[in-house]
Amino acid sequence: AATAGKKTPQTLEEALNTKTTLTFDATQLEFAVRDLAVDLKDSYPGMPFNFEIRIIGPHLEKDGITRNQQVREFNQRDQTVADIITAIVKKANPIPNVPETSHPDQKLIWVVGPNPDKPTEQIVLITTRAAAAENNYTLPAPFQLKP
């Protein structure tokens, strides 16, 4: 991503609102989120916090989802990091063609939550709707169920 003249994100929220591009023909969920995190860290080496996207495997396993879930035909250009993560989990969702991410069948989601290795640090967690409810995570707007 071209970052000339762009301000380095100072918080996780600013990082999630940073625009970038991620495109690929096909890869696994694990590699898609890794590549996005690496791109952001490489683009902004001076970020004063740890930007990490962590897949919480045990949460996914309960819903029969694996970290090697395939994500295909992915083309997100000049989108926020948050929107790109949302697009990744929508494409990797075990139930294909869910009409929108707020639908209960969108089982694979992301939240901002405590780093399992360092609970005082907030990172992006790839988890499930059910695990988010169990752990009282706040759902980002795209995943909130509509009344």
Short mmCIF file of N, CA, C and O in Angstrom, two decimals:
data_model
loop_
_atom_site.label_atom_id
_atom_site.label_comp_id
_atom_site.label_asym_id
_atom_site.label_seq_id
_atom_site.Cartn_x
_atom_site.Cartn_y
_atom_site.Cartn_z
N ALA A 1 0.84 -1.20 0.00
CA ALA A 1 0.00 0.00 0.00
C ALA A 1 0.87 1.24 0.00
O ALA A 1 1.86 1.29 0.73
N ALA A 2 0.50 2.21 -0.78
CA ALA A 2 1.24 3.47 -0.82
C ALA A 2 0.88 4.30 0.40
O ALA A 2 -0.28 4.53 0.66
N THR A 3 1.87 4.71 1.17
CA THR A 3 1.60 5.44 2.40
C THR A 3 2.28 6.80 2.45
O THR A 3 2.27 7.45 3.47
N ALA A 4 2.86 7.24 1.34
CA ALA A 4 3.56 8.52 1.32
C ALA A 4 2.63 9.64 1.77
O ALA A 4 1.54 9.80 1.25
N GLY A 5 3.08 10.37 2.78
CA GLY A 5 2.30 11.49 3.28
C GLY A 5 1.14 11.11 4.17
O GLY A 5 0.42 11.97 4.64
N LYS A 6 0.93 9.84 4.39
CA LYS A 6 -0.18 9.41 5.25
C LYS A 6 0.31 9.29 6.69
O LYS A 6 1.42 8.84 6.94
N LYS A 7 -0.56 9.66 7.62
CA LYS A 7 -0.24 9.66 9.03
C LYS A 7 -0.25 8.22 9.57
O LYS A 7 -1.16 7.45 9.29
N THR A 8 0.77 7.88 10.34
CA THR A 8 0.85 6.56 10.96
C THR A 8 -0.26 6.41 12.00
O THR A 8 -0.42 7.29 12.85
N PRO A 9 -1.02 5.32 11.94
CA PRO A 9 -2.06 5.10 12.96
C PRO A 9 -1.44 5.05 14.36
O PRO A 9 -0.42 4.41 14.57
N GLN A 10 -2.09 5.74 15.31
CA GLN A 10 -1.60 5.77 16.68
C GLN A 10 -2.37 4.84 17.60
O GLN A 10 -1.96 4.58 18.72
N THR A 11 -3.54 4.37 17.12
CA THR A 11 -4.38 3.47 17.93
C THR A 11 -4.89 2.34 17.04
O THR A 11 -4.86 2.45 15.80
N LEU A 12 -5.39 1.30 17.67
CA LEU A 12 -5.99 0.20 16.91
C LEU A 12 -7.17 0.71 16.09
O LEU A 12 -7.33 0.34 14.92
N GLU A 13 -7.96 1.59 16.66
CA GLU A 13 -9.11 2.14 15.92
C GLU A 13 -8.65 2.88 14.67
O GLU A 13 -9.23 2.72 13.60
N GLU A 14 -7.60 3.69 14.79
CA GLU A 14 -7.08 4.39 13.61
C GLU A 14 -6.56 3.40 12.58
O GLU A 14 -6.76 3.59 11.38
N ALA A 15 -5.91 2.33 13.03
CA ALA A 15 -5.41 1.30 12.10
C ALA A 15 -6.57 0.65 11.35
O ALA A 15 -6.49 0.43 10.13
N LEU A 16 -7.65 0.35 12.06
CA LEU A 16 -8.81 -0.28 11.43
C LEU A 16 -9.48 0.64 10.42
O LEU A 16 -10.13 0.18 9.49
N ASN A 17 -9.30 1.95 10.58
CA ASN A 17 -9.90 2.91 9.65
C ASN A 17 -8.94 3.35 8.55
O ASN A 17 -9.28 4.19 7.72
N THR A 18 -7.73 2.76 8.53
CA THR A 18 -6.74 3.05 7.49
C THR A 18 -7.13 2.33 6.21
O THR A 18 -7.54 1.17 6.25
N LYS A 19 -7.00 3.00 5.08
CA LYS A 19 -7.35 2.37 3.80
C LYS A 19 -6.14 1.66 3.21
O LYS A 19 -5.01 2.14 3.29
N THR A 20 -6.42 0.51 2.61
CA THR A 20 -5.40 -0.27 1.93
C THR A 20 -6.08 -1.13 0.87
O THR A 20 -7.28 -1.01 0.64
N THR A 21 -5.30 -1.99 0.24
CA THR A 21 -5.81 -2.87 -0.81
C THR A 21 -5.33 -4.29 -0.53
O THR A 21 -4.18 -4.49 -0.14
N LEU A 22 -6.23 -5.26 -0.73
CA LEU A 22 -5.85 -6.67 -0.61
C LEU A 22 -6.59 -7.43 -1.71
O LEU A 22 -7.81 -7.38 -1.79
N THR A 23 -5.81 -8.08 -2.57
CA THR A 23 -6.40 -8.87 -3.65
C THR A 23 -5.65 -10.19 -3.78
O THR A 23 -4.45 -10.25 -3.56
N PHE A 24 -6.39 -11.24 -4.09
CA PHE A 24 -5.79 -12.55 -4.39
C PHE A 24 -6.85 -13.43 -5.04
O PHE A 24 -8.05 -13.17 -4.90
N ASP A 25 -6.39 -14.45 -5.75
CA ASP A 25 -7.32 -15.38 -6.39
C ASP A 25 -7.92 -16.35 -5.38
O ASP A 25 -9.12 -16.55 -5.34
N ALA A 26 -7.05 -16.98 -4.59
CA ALA A 26 -7.52 -17.93 -3.58
C ALA A 26 -6.41 -18.13 -2.55
O ALA A 26 -5.24 -18.22 -2.89
N THR A 27 -6.82 -18.17 -1.30
CA THR A 27 -5.89 -18.48 -0.21
C THR A 27 -6.70 -18.94 0.99
O THR A 27 -7.93 -18.90 0.97
N GLN A 28 -6.00 -19.37 2.01
CA GLN A 28 -6.68 -19.80 3.23
C GLN A 28 -6.94 -18.60 4.13
O GLN A 28 -6.20 -17.62 4.10
N LEU A 29 -7.98 -18.70 4.93
CA LEU A 29 -8.33 -17.66 5.90
C LEU A 29 -7.10 -17.21 6.68
O LEU A 29 -6.82 -16.01 6.79
N GLU A 30 -6.35 -18.16 7.17
CA GLU A 30 -5.15 -17.89 7.97
C GLU A 30 -4.16 -16.98 7.23
O GLU A 30 -3.62 -16.04 7.80
N PHE A 31 -3.94 -17.26 5.95
CA PHE A 31 -2.97 -16.49 5.18
C PHE A 31 -3.54 -15.13 4.76
O PHE A 31 -2.81 -14.15 4.66
N ALA A 32 -4.84 -15.06 4.53
CA ALA A 32 -5.46 -13.79 4.15
C ALA A 32 -5.31 -12.77 5.28
O ALA A 32 -4.89 -11.63 5.04
N VAL A 33 -5.60 -13.17 6.52
CA VAL A 33 -5.49 -12.22 7.62
C VAL A 33 -4.03 -11.93 7.96
O VAL A 33 -3.69 -10.80 8.30
N ARG A 34 -3.18 -12.93 7.81
CA ARG A 34 -1.74 -12.70 8.04
C ARG A 34 -1.21 -11.66 7.05
O ARG A 34 -0.53 -10.72 7.43
N ASP A 35 -1.57 -11.83 5.77
CA ASP A 35 -1.08 -10.91 4.74
C ASP A 35 -1.58 -9.49 4.98
O ASP A 35 -0.83 -8.53 4.78
N LEU A 36 -2.82 -9.35 5.42
CA LEU A 36 -3.36 -8.03 5.71
C LEU A 36 -2.60 -7.37 6.87
O LEU A 36 -2.21 -6.21 6.79
N ALA A 37 -2.35 -8.13 7.94
CA ALA A 37 -1.63 -7.59 9.09
C ALA A 37 -0.20 -7.21 8.71
O ALA A 37 0.29 -6.13 9.08
N VAL A 38 0.47 -8.06 7.94
CA VAL A 38 1.84 -7.78 7.51
C VAL A 38 1.87 -6.53 6.63
O VAL A 38 2.74 -5.67 6.80
N ASP A 39 0.90 -6.40 5.73
CA ASP A 39 0.84 -5.22 4.86
C ASP A 39 0.73 -3.95 5.70
O ASP A 39 1.45 -2.98 5.46
N LEU A 40 -0.13 -3.96 6.70
CA LEU A 40 -0.30 -2.75 7.52
C LEU A 40 0.96 -2.45 8.33
O LEU A 40 1.40 -1.31 8.38
N LYS A 41 1.54 -3.48 8.91
CA LYS A 41 2.77 -3.27 9.71
C LYS A 41 3.92 -2.80 8.83
O LYS A 41 4.70 -1.93 9.24
N ASP A 42 4.04 -3.34 7.62
CA ASP A 42 5.10 -2.92 6.70
C ASP A 42 4.87 -1.48 6.21
O ASP A 42 5.82 -0.74 6.00
N SER A 43 3.60 -1.11 6.03
CA SER A 43 3.27 0.23 5.55
C SER A 43 3.49 1.29 6.62
O SER A 43 3.78 2.43 6.30
N TYR A 44 3.31 0.90 7.88
CA TYR A 44 3.44 1.84 9.00
C TYR A 44 4.33 1.24 10.08
O TYR A 44 3.85 0.84 11.14
N PRO A 45 5.66 1.16 9.81
CA PRO A 45 6.54 0.50 10.79
C PRO A 45 6.62 1.23 12.13
O PRO A 45 7.02 0.65 13.12
N GLY A 46 6.17 2.49 12.18
CA GLY A 46 6.27 3.25 13.42
C GLY A 46 5.03 3.19 14.31
O GLY A 46 4.91 3.99 15.23
N MET A 47 4.12 2.26 14.05
CA MET A 47 2.91 2.20 14.89
C MET A 47 3.31 1.94 16.34
O MET A 47 4.09 1.03 16.61
N PRO A 48 2.74 2.73 17.28
CA PRO A 48 3.14 2.60 18.68
C PRO A 48 2.40 1.50 19.45
O PRO A 48 2.34 1.52 20.67
N PHE A 49 1.83 0.55 18.73
CA PHE A 49 1.10 -0.55 19.36
C PHE A 49 1.26 -1.78 18.48
O PHE A 49 1.67 -1.68 17.33
N ASN A 50 0.94 -2.92 19.02
CA ASN A 50 1.04 -4.17 18.28
C ASN A 50 -0.24 -4.37 17.48
O ASN A 50 -1.31 -4.55 18.07
N PHE A 51 -0.15 -4.31 16.14
CA PHE A 51 -1.32 -4.61 15.32
C PHE A 51 -1.27 -6.09 15.00
O PHE A 51 -0.34 -6.58 14.37
N GLU A 52 -2.29 -6.81 15.47
CA GLU A 52 -2.32 -8.24 15.25
C GLU A 52 -3.75 -8.68 14.96
O GLU A 52 -4.70 -8.15 15.54
N ILE A 53 -3.87 -9.63 14.04
CA ILE A 53 -5.15 -10.29 13.78
C ILE A 53 -4.94 -11.75 14.17
O ILE A 53 -4.09 -12.43 13.57
N ARG A 54 -5.67 -12.22 15.16
CA ARG A 54 -5.47 -13.58 15.67
C ARG A 54 -6.73 -14.41 15.45
O ARG A 54 -7.82 -14.01 15.84
N ILE A 55 -6.58 -15.56 14.83
CA ILE A 55 -7.68 -16.52 14.68
C ILE A 55 -7.75 -17.33 15.97
O ILE A 55 -6.75 -17.92 16.39
N ILE A 56 -8.92 -17.36 16.60
CA ILE A 56 -9.10 -18.11 17.84
C ILE A 56 -9.64 -19.50 17.44
O ILE A 56 -10.85 -19.73 17.36
N GLY A 57 -8.70 -20.41 17.19
CA GLY A 57 -9.02 -21.75 16.68
C GLY A 57 -10.09 -22.50 17.45
O GLY A 57 -11.04 -23.03 16.85
N PRO A 58 -9.99 -22.59 18.79
CA PRO A 58 -11.01 -23.33 19.54
C PRO A 58 -12.43 -22.77 19.35
O PRO A 58 -13.40 -23.53 19.33
N HIS A 59 -12.55 -21.47 19.18
CA HIS A 59 -13.87 -20.88 18.93
C HIS A 59 -14.41 -21.37 17.59
O HIS A 59 -15.57 -21.75 17.48
N LEU A 60 -13.54 -21.34 16.56
CA LEU A 60 -13.97 -21.75 15.23
C LEU A 60 -14.33 -23.23 15.19
O LEU A 60 -15.33 -23.61 14.58
N GLU A 61 -13.53 -24.05 15.88
CA GLU A 61 -13.76 -25.49 15.87
C GLU A 61 -15.16 -25.85 16.36
O GLU A 61 -15.79 -26.77 15.83
N LYS A 62 -15.67 -25.12 17.36
CA LYS A 62 -17.01 -25.41 17.89
C LYS A 62 -18.08 -25.24 16.83
O LYS A 62 -19.14 -25.84 16.91
N ASP A 63 -17.82 -24.39 15.83
CA ASP A 63 -18.77 -24.17 14.73
C ASP A 63 -18.35 -24.91 13.46
O ASP A 63 -18.89 -24.66 12.39
N GLY A 64 -17.35 -25.79 13.57
CA GLY A 64 -16.92 -26.57 12.43
C GLY A 64 -16.17 -25.77 11.37
O GLY A 64 -16.18 -26.12 10.20
N ILE A 65 -15.52 -24.69 11.80
CA ILE A 65 -14.78 -23.82 10.88
C ILE A 65 -13.29 -24.04 11.13
O ILE A 65 -12.88 -24.18 12.28
N THR A 66 -12.50 -24.05 10.08
CA THR A 66 -11.06 -24.21 10.25
C THR A 66 -10.32 -22.99 9.73
O THR A 66 -10.84 -22.24 8.91
N ARG A 67 -9.10 -22.83 10.23
CA ARG A 67 -8.29 -21.68 9.81
C ARG A 67 -7.83 -21.82 8.36
O ARG A 67 -7.37 -20.86 7.76
N ASN A 68 -7.97 -23.03 7.78
CA ASN A 68 -7.60 -23.19 6.38
C ASN A 68 -8.81 -23.10 5.45
O ASN A 68 -8.74 -23.48 4.28
N GLN A 69 -9.91 -22.55 5.96
CA GLN A 69 -11.09 -22.25 5.15
C GLN A 69 -10.64 -21.45 3.92
O GLN A 69 -9.85 -20.52 4.06
N GLN A 70 -11.12 -21.80 2.75
CA GLN A 70 -10.70 -21.10 1.53
C GLN A 70 -11.43 -19.77 1.33
O GLN A 70 -12.63 -19.68 1.57
N VAL A 71 -10.67 -18.78 0.92
CA VAL A 71 -11.21 -17.47 0.54
C VAL A 71 -10.82 -17.30 -0.92
O VAL A 71 -9.64 -17.35 -1.25
N ARG A 72 -11.81 -17.11 -1.78
CA ARG A 72 -11.55 -17.06 -3.22
C ARG A 72 -12.01 -15.73 -3.84
O ARG A 72 -12.91 -15.10 -3.35
N GLU A 73 -11.34 -15.40 -4.96
CA GLU A 73 -11.71 -14.23 -5.76
C GLU A 73 -11.91 -13.00 -4.87
O GLU A 73 -12.98 -12.41 -4.83
N PHE A 74 -10.85 -12.64 -4.18
CA PHE A 74 -10.90 -11.54 -3.22
C PHE A 74 -10.29 -10.30 -3.84
O PHE A 74 -9.15 -10.33 -4.29
N ASN A 75 -11.04 -9.21 -3.87
CA ASN A 75 -10.56 -7.99 -4.52
C ASN A 75 -11.12 -6.79 -3.76
O ASN A 75 -12.22 -6.32 -4.03
N GLN A 76 -10.37 -6.32 -2.79
CA GLN A 76 -10.76 -5.14 -2.00
C GLN A 76 -9.72 -4.07 -2.22
O GLN A 76 -8.57 -4.20 -1.79
N ARG A 77 -10.12 -3.01 -2.90
CA ARG A 77 -9.19 -1.92 -3.23
C ARG A 77 -9.61 -0.63 -2.53
O ARG A 77 -10.78 -0.26 -2.57
N ASP A 78 -8.62 0.01 -1.92
CA ASP A 78 -8.82 1.30 -1.25
C ASP A 78 -10.00 1.23 -0.27
O ASP A 78 -10.89 2.07 -0.29
N GLN A 79 -9.98 0.19 0.56
CA GLN A 79 -11.00 -0.01 1.59
C GLN A 79 -10.34 0.09 2.96
O GLN A 79 -9.13 -0.09 3.09
N THR A 80 -11.14 0.32 4.00
CA THR A 80 -10.55 0.35 5.34
C THR A 80 -10.15 -1.07 5.74
O THR A 80 -10.73 -2.05 5.25
N VAL A 81 -9.19 -1.15 6.63
CA VAL A 81 -8.75 -2.45 7.14
C VAL A 81 -9.96 -3.17 7.75
O VAL A 81 -10.14 -4.38 7.53
N ALA A 82 -10.80 -2.46 8.49
CA ALA A 82 -11.99 -3.08 9.09
C ALA A 82 -12.90 -3.68 8.02
O ALA A 82 -13.38 -4.80 8.16
N ASP A 83 -13.12 -2.93 6.93
CA ASP A 83 -13.98 -3.44 5.85
C ASP A 83 -13.35 -4.65 5.16
O ASP A 83 -14.06 -5.57 4.75
N ILE A 84 -12.04 -4.65 5.04
CA ILE A 84 -11.35 -5.79 4.42
C ILE A 84 -11.46 -7.03 5.31
O ILE A 84 -11.75 -8.13 4.83
N ILE A 85 -11.27 -6.87 6.62
CA ILE A 85 -11.42 -8.02 7.53
C ILE A 85 -12.86 -8.54 7.46
O ILE A 85 -13.08 -9.75 7.41
N THR A 86 -13.82 -7.63 7.41
CA THR A 86 -15.23 -8.04 7.30
C THR A 86 -15.45 -8.83 6.01
O THR A 86 -16.11 -9.87 6.02
N ALA A 87 -14.88 -8.36 4.91
CA ALA A 87 -15.03 -9.05 3.62
C ALA A 87 -14.36 -10.43 3.67
O ALA A 87 -14.90 -11.40 3.11
N ILE A 88 -13.23 -10.54 4.35
CA ILE A 88 -12.55 -11.84 4.46
C ILE A 88 -13.42 -12.83 5.21
O ILE A 88 -13.64 -13.95 4.75
N VAL A 89 -13.94 -12.44 6.38
CA VAL A 89 -14.74 -13.40 7.16
C VAL A 89 -16.06 -13.72 6.47
O VAL A 89 -16.56 -14.83 6.59
N LYS A 90 -16.59 -12.77 5.70
CA LYS A 90 -17.82 -13.07 4.95
C LYS A 90 -17.53 -14.14 3.89
O LYS A 90 -18.29 -15.09 3.74
N LYS A 91 -16.41 -14.00 3.19
CA LYS A 91 -16.06 -14.99 2.15
C LYS A 91 -15.69 -16.35 2.76
O LYS A 91 -15.87 -17.38 2.12
N ALA A 92 -15.14 -16.35 3.99
CA ALA A 92 -14.72 -17.60 4.63
C ALA A 92 -15.83 -18.23 5.46
O ALA A 92 -15.65 -19.32 6.01
N ASN A 93 -16.96 -17.58 5.55
CA ASN A 93 -18.08 -18.10 6.35
C ASN A 93 -18.47 -19.50 5.86
O ASN A 93 -18.52 -19.74 4.65
N PRO A 94 -18.76 -20.43 6.79
CA PRO A 94 -19.09 -21.80 6.36
C PRO A 94 -20.43 -21.90 5.62
O PRO A 94 -20.64 -22.84 4.88
N ILE A 95 -21.30 -20.93 5.83
CA ILE A 95 -22.57 -20.90 5.10
C ILE A 95 -22.39 -19.88 3.98
O ILE A 95 -22.28 -18.68 4.24
N PRO A 96 -22.33 -20.35 2.73
CA PRO A 96 -22.07 -19.42 1.62
C PRO A 96 -23.27 -18.52 1.34
O PRO A 96 -24.41 -18.85 1.67
N ASN A 97 -22.98 -17.40 0.73
CA ASN A 97 -24.01 -16.49 0.22
C ASN A 97 -24.97 -15.95 1.29
O ASN A 97 -26.16 -15.77 1.04
N VAL A 98 -24.45 -15.71 2.49
CA VAL A 98 -25.26 -15.05 3.51
C VAL A 98 -25.54 -13.65 2.99
O VAL A 98 -24.62 -12.97 2.51
N PRO A 99 -26.81 -13.20 3.03
CA PRO A 99 -27.15 -11.93 2.38
C PRO A 99 -26.39 -10.72 2.94
O PRO A 99 -26.00 -9.84 2.19
N GLU A 100 -26.18 -10.67 4.24
CA GLU A 100 -25.40 -9.58 4.83
C GLU A 100 -24.76 -10.06 6.13
O GLU A 100 -25.22 -11.02 6.75
N THR A 101 -23.71 -9.37 6.53
CA THR A 101 -22.94 -9.83 7.70
C THR A 101 -23.73 -9.72 9.00
O THR A 101 -23.36 -10.34 9.99
N SER A 102 -24.81 -8.96 9.02
CA SER A 102 -25.63 -8.85 10.23
C SER A 102 -26.56 -10.06 10.39
O SER A 102 -27.21 -10.22 11.42
N HIS A 103 -26.63 -10.92 9.39
CA HIS A 103 -27.50 -12.09 9.42
C HIS A 103 -26.97 -13.13 10.41
O HIS A 103 -25.76 -13.35 10.49
N PRO A 104 -27.85 -13.80 11.18
CA PRO A 104 -27.38 -14.81 12.15
C PRO A 104 -26.56 -15.95 11.53
O PRO A 104 -25.74 -16.56 12.21
N ASP A 105 -26.76 -16.23 10.23
CA ASP A 105 -25.98 -17.28 9.56
C ASP A 105 -24.54 -16.86 9.27
O ASP A 105 -23.73 -17.67 8.83
N GLN A 106 -24.21 -15.58 9.49
CA GLN A 106 -22.82 -15.13 9.37
C GLN A 106 -22.14 -15.55 10.68
O GLN A 106 -22.13 -14.82 11.65
N LYS A 107 -21.64 -16.79 10.69
CA LYS A 107 -21.07 -17.36 11.91
C LYS A 107 -19.65 -16.85 12.18
O LYS A 107 -19.26 -16.68 13.33
N LEU A 108 -18.88 -16.64 11.14
CA LEU A 108 -17.49 -16.20 11.28
C LEU A 108 -17.47 -14.67 11.33
O LEU A 108 -17.98 -14.01 10.42
N ILE A 109 -16.91 -14.13 12.40
CA ILE A 109 -16.89 -12.68 12.59
C ILE A 109 -15.53 -12.26 13.13
O ILE A 109 -14.68 -13.11 13.42
N TRP A 110 -15.36 -10.96 13.30
CA TRP A 110 -14.17 -10.45 13.99
C TRP A 110 -14.63 -9.45 15.04
O TRP A 110 -15.69 -8.84 14.91
N VAL A 111 -13.81 -9.33 16.07
CA VAL A 111 -14.06 -8.36 17.14
C VAL A 111 -12.72 -7.79 17.58
O VAL A 111 -11.66 -8.34 17.27
N VAL A 112 -12.77 -6.70 18.31
CA VAL A 112 -11.59 -6.22 19.01
C VAL A 112 -11.70 -6.76 20.42
O VAL A 112 -12.73 -6.60 21.08
N GLY A 113 -10.66 -7.47 20.86
CA GLY A 113 -10.70 -8.06 22.19
C GLY A 113 -9.30 -8.26 22.73
O GLY A 113 -8.31 -7.92 22.07
N PRO A 114 -9.22 -8.84 23.93
CA PRO A 114 -7.92 -9.01 24.57
C PRO A 114 -7.06 -10.06 23.87
O PRO A 114 -7.54 -11.12 23.49
N ASN A 115 -5.78 -9.74 23.72
CA ASN A 115 -4.80 -10.67 23.18
C ASN A 115 -4.71 -11.85 24.16
O ASN A 115 -4.45 -11.64 25.33
N PRO A 116 -4.94 -13.09 23.69
CA PRO A 116 -4.87 -14.23 24.59
C PRO A 116 -3.52 -14.37 25.32
O PRO A 116 -3.46 -14.90 26.42
N ASP A 117 -2.45 -13.86 24.69
CA ASP A 117 -1.12 -13.96 25.30
C ASP A 117 -0.80 -12.77 26.20
O ASP A 117 0.15 -12.82 26.97
N LYS A 118 -1.53 -11.69 26.05
CA LYS A 118 -1.25 -10.45 26.77
C LYS A 118 -2.58 -9.71 26.96
O LYS A 118 -2.89 -8.79 26.21
N PRO A 119 -3.39 -10.13 27.95
CA PRO A 119 -4.76 -9.63 28.09
C PRO A 119 -4.92 -8.12 28.22
O PRO A 119 -6.01 -7.60 27.98
N THR A 120 -3.85 -7.40 28.55
CA THR A 120 -3.98 -5.94 28.65
C THR A 120 -3.93 -5.28 27.27
O THR A 120 -4.23 -4.10 27.15
N GLU A 121 -3.58 -6.05 26.25
CA GLU A 121 -3.43 -5.53 24.89
C GLU A 121 -4.66 -5.92 24.05
O GLU A 121 -5.08 -7.06 24.07
N GLN A 122 -5.21 -4.95 23.32
CA GLN A 122 -6.36 -5.20 22.44
C GLN A 122 -5.85 -5.50 21.03
O GLN A 122 -4.99 -4.79 20.51
N ILE A 123 -6.40 -6.56 20.44
CA ILE A 123 -6.07 -6.94 19.07
C ILE A 123 -7.36 -7.33 18.34
O ILE A 123 -8.44 -7.38 18.95
N VAL A 124 -7.25 -7.63 17.07
CA VAL A 124 -8.39 -8.13 16.30
C VAL A 124 -8.43 -9.65 16.46
O VAL A 124 -7.42 -10.32 16.25
N LEU A 125 -9.60 -10.15 16.85
CA LEU A 125 -9.80 -11.59 17.02
C LEU A 125 -10.77 -12.08 15.96
O LEU A 125 -11.85 -11.50 15.79
N ILE A 126 -10.38 -13.13 15.24
CA ILE A 126 -11.31 -13.80 14.33
C ILE A 126 -11.95 -14.90 15.16
O ILE A 126 -11.27 -15.78 15.67
N THR A 127 -13.27 -14.82 15.30
CA THR A 127 -13.98 -15.73 16.18
C THR A 127 -15.33 -16.05 15.55
O THR A 127 -15.51 -15.86 14.34
N THR A 128 -16.25 -16.55 16.34
CA THR A 128 -17.59 -16.86 15.83
C THR A 128 -18.61 -16.02 16.58
O THR A 128 -18.35 -15.52 17.68
N ARG A 129 -19.76 -15.91 15.99
CA ARG A 129 -20.85 -15.17 16.62
C ARG A 129 -21.17 -15.79 17.99
O ARG A 129 -21.36 -15.07 18.98
N ALA A 130 -21.22 -17.13 18.06
CA ALA A 130 -21.54 -17.81 19.32
C ALA A 130 -20.47 -17.54 20.39
O ALA A 130 -20.78 -17.24 21.54
N ALA A 131 -19.19 -17.64 20.01
CA ALA A 131 -18.11 -17.40 20.97
C ALA A 131 -18.07 -15.94 21.42
O ALA A 131 -17.77 -15.65 22.58
N ALA A 132 -18.40 -15.04 20.52
CA ALA A 132 -18.44 -13.61 20.88
C ALA A 132 -19.50 -13.39 21.96
O ALA A 132 -19.28 -12.64 22.92
N ALA A 133 -20.65 -14.04 21.81
CA ALA A 133 -21.72 -13.91 22.80
C ALA A 133 -21.26 -14.51 24.14
O ALA A 133 -21.44 -13.90 25.20
N GLU A 134 -20.64 -15.69 24.09
CA GLU A 134 -20.15 -16.35 25.32
C GLU A 134 -19.14 -15.50 26.06
O GLU A 134 -19.08 -15.50 27.28
N ASN A 135 -18.29 -14.80 25.31
CA ASN A 135 -17.21 -14.02 25.90
C ASN A 135 -17.56 -12.54 26.09
O ASN A 135 -16.69 -11.75 26.46
N ASN A 136 -18.81 -12.18 25.81
CA ASN A 136 -19.27 -10.80 25.96
C ASN A 136 -18.45 -9.80 25.14
O ASN A 136 -18.19 -8.69 25.60
N TYR A 137 -18.02 -10.21 23.94
CA TYR A 137 -17.32 -9.29 23.06
C TYR A 137 -18.35 -8.36 22.43
O TYR A 137 -19.46 -8.77 22.11
N THR A 138 -17.95 -7.12 22.20
CA THR A 138 -18.80 -6.17 21.50
C THR A 138 -18.64 -6.40 20.00
O THR A 138 -17.52 -6.39 19.49
N LEU A 139 -19.75 -6.61 19.32
CA LEU A 139 -19.70 -6.86 17.88
C LEU A 139 -19.53 -5.55 17.13
O LEU A 139 -20.23 -4.57 17.42
N PRO A 140 -18.63 -5.51 16.15
CA PRO A 140 -18.55 -4.34 15.28
C PRO A 140 -19.89 -4.17 14.56
O PRO A 140 -20.64 -5.15 14.34
N ALA A 141 -20.21 -2.96 14.17
CA ALA A 141 -21.50 -2.64 13.55
C ALA A 141 -21.92 -3.60 12.43
O ALA A 141 -23.09 -4.00 12.39
N PRO A 142 -21.01 -4.01 11.52
CA PRO A 142 -21.47 -4.88 10.42
C PRO A 142 -22.05 -6.22 10.89
O PRO A 142 -22.79 -6.87 10.14
N PHE A 143 -21.72 -6.65 12.11
CA PHE A 143 -22.19 -7.96 12.59
C PHE A 143 -23.36 -7.87 13.56
O PHE A 143 -23.91 -8.89 13.95
N GLN A 144 -23.74 -6.65 13.95
CA GLN A 144 -24.83 -6.51 14.90
C GLN A 144 -26.14 -6.89 14.23
O GLN A 144 -26.43 -6.44 13.12
N LEU A 145 -26.90 -7.75 14.90
CA LEU A 145 -28.17 -8.21 14.37
C LEU A 145 -29.14 -7.03 14.28
O LEU A 145 -29.18 -6.20 15.18
N LYS A 146 -29.89 -6.99 13.21
CA LYS A 146 -30.84 -5.91 13.03
C LYS A 146 -32.14 -6.28 13.75
O LYS A 146 -32.57 -7.43 13.68
N PRO A 147 -32.75 -5.31 14.44
CA PRO A 147 -33.99 -5.62 15.18
C PRO A 147 -35.15 -5.98 14.28
O PRO A 147 -35.19 -5.66 13.14
#
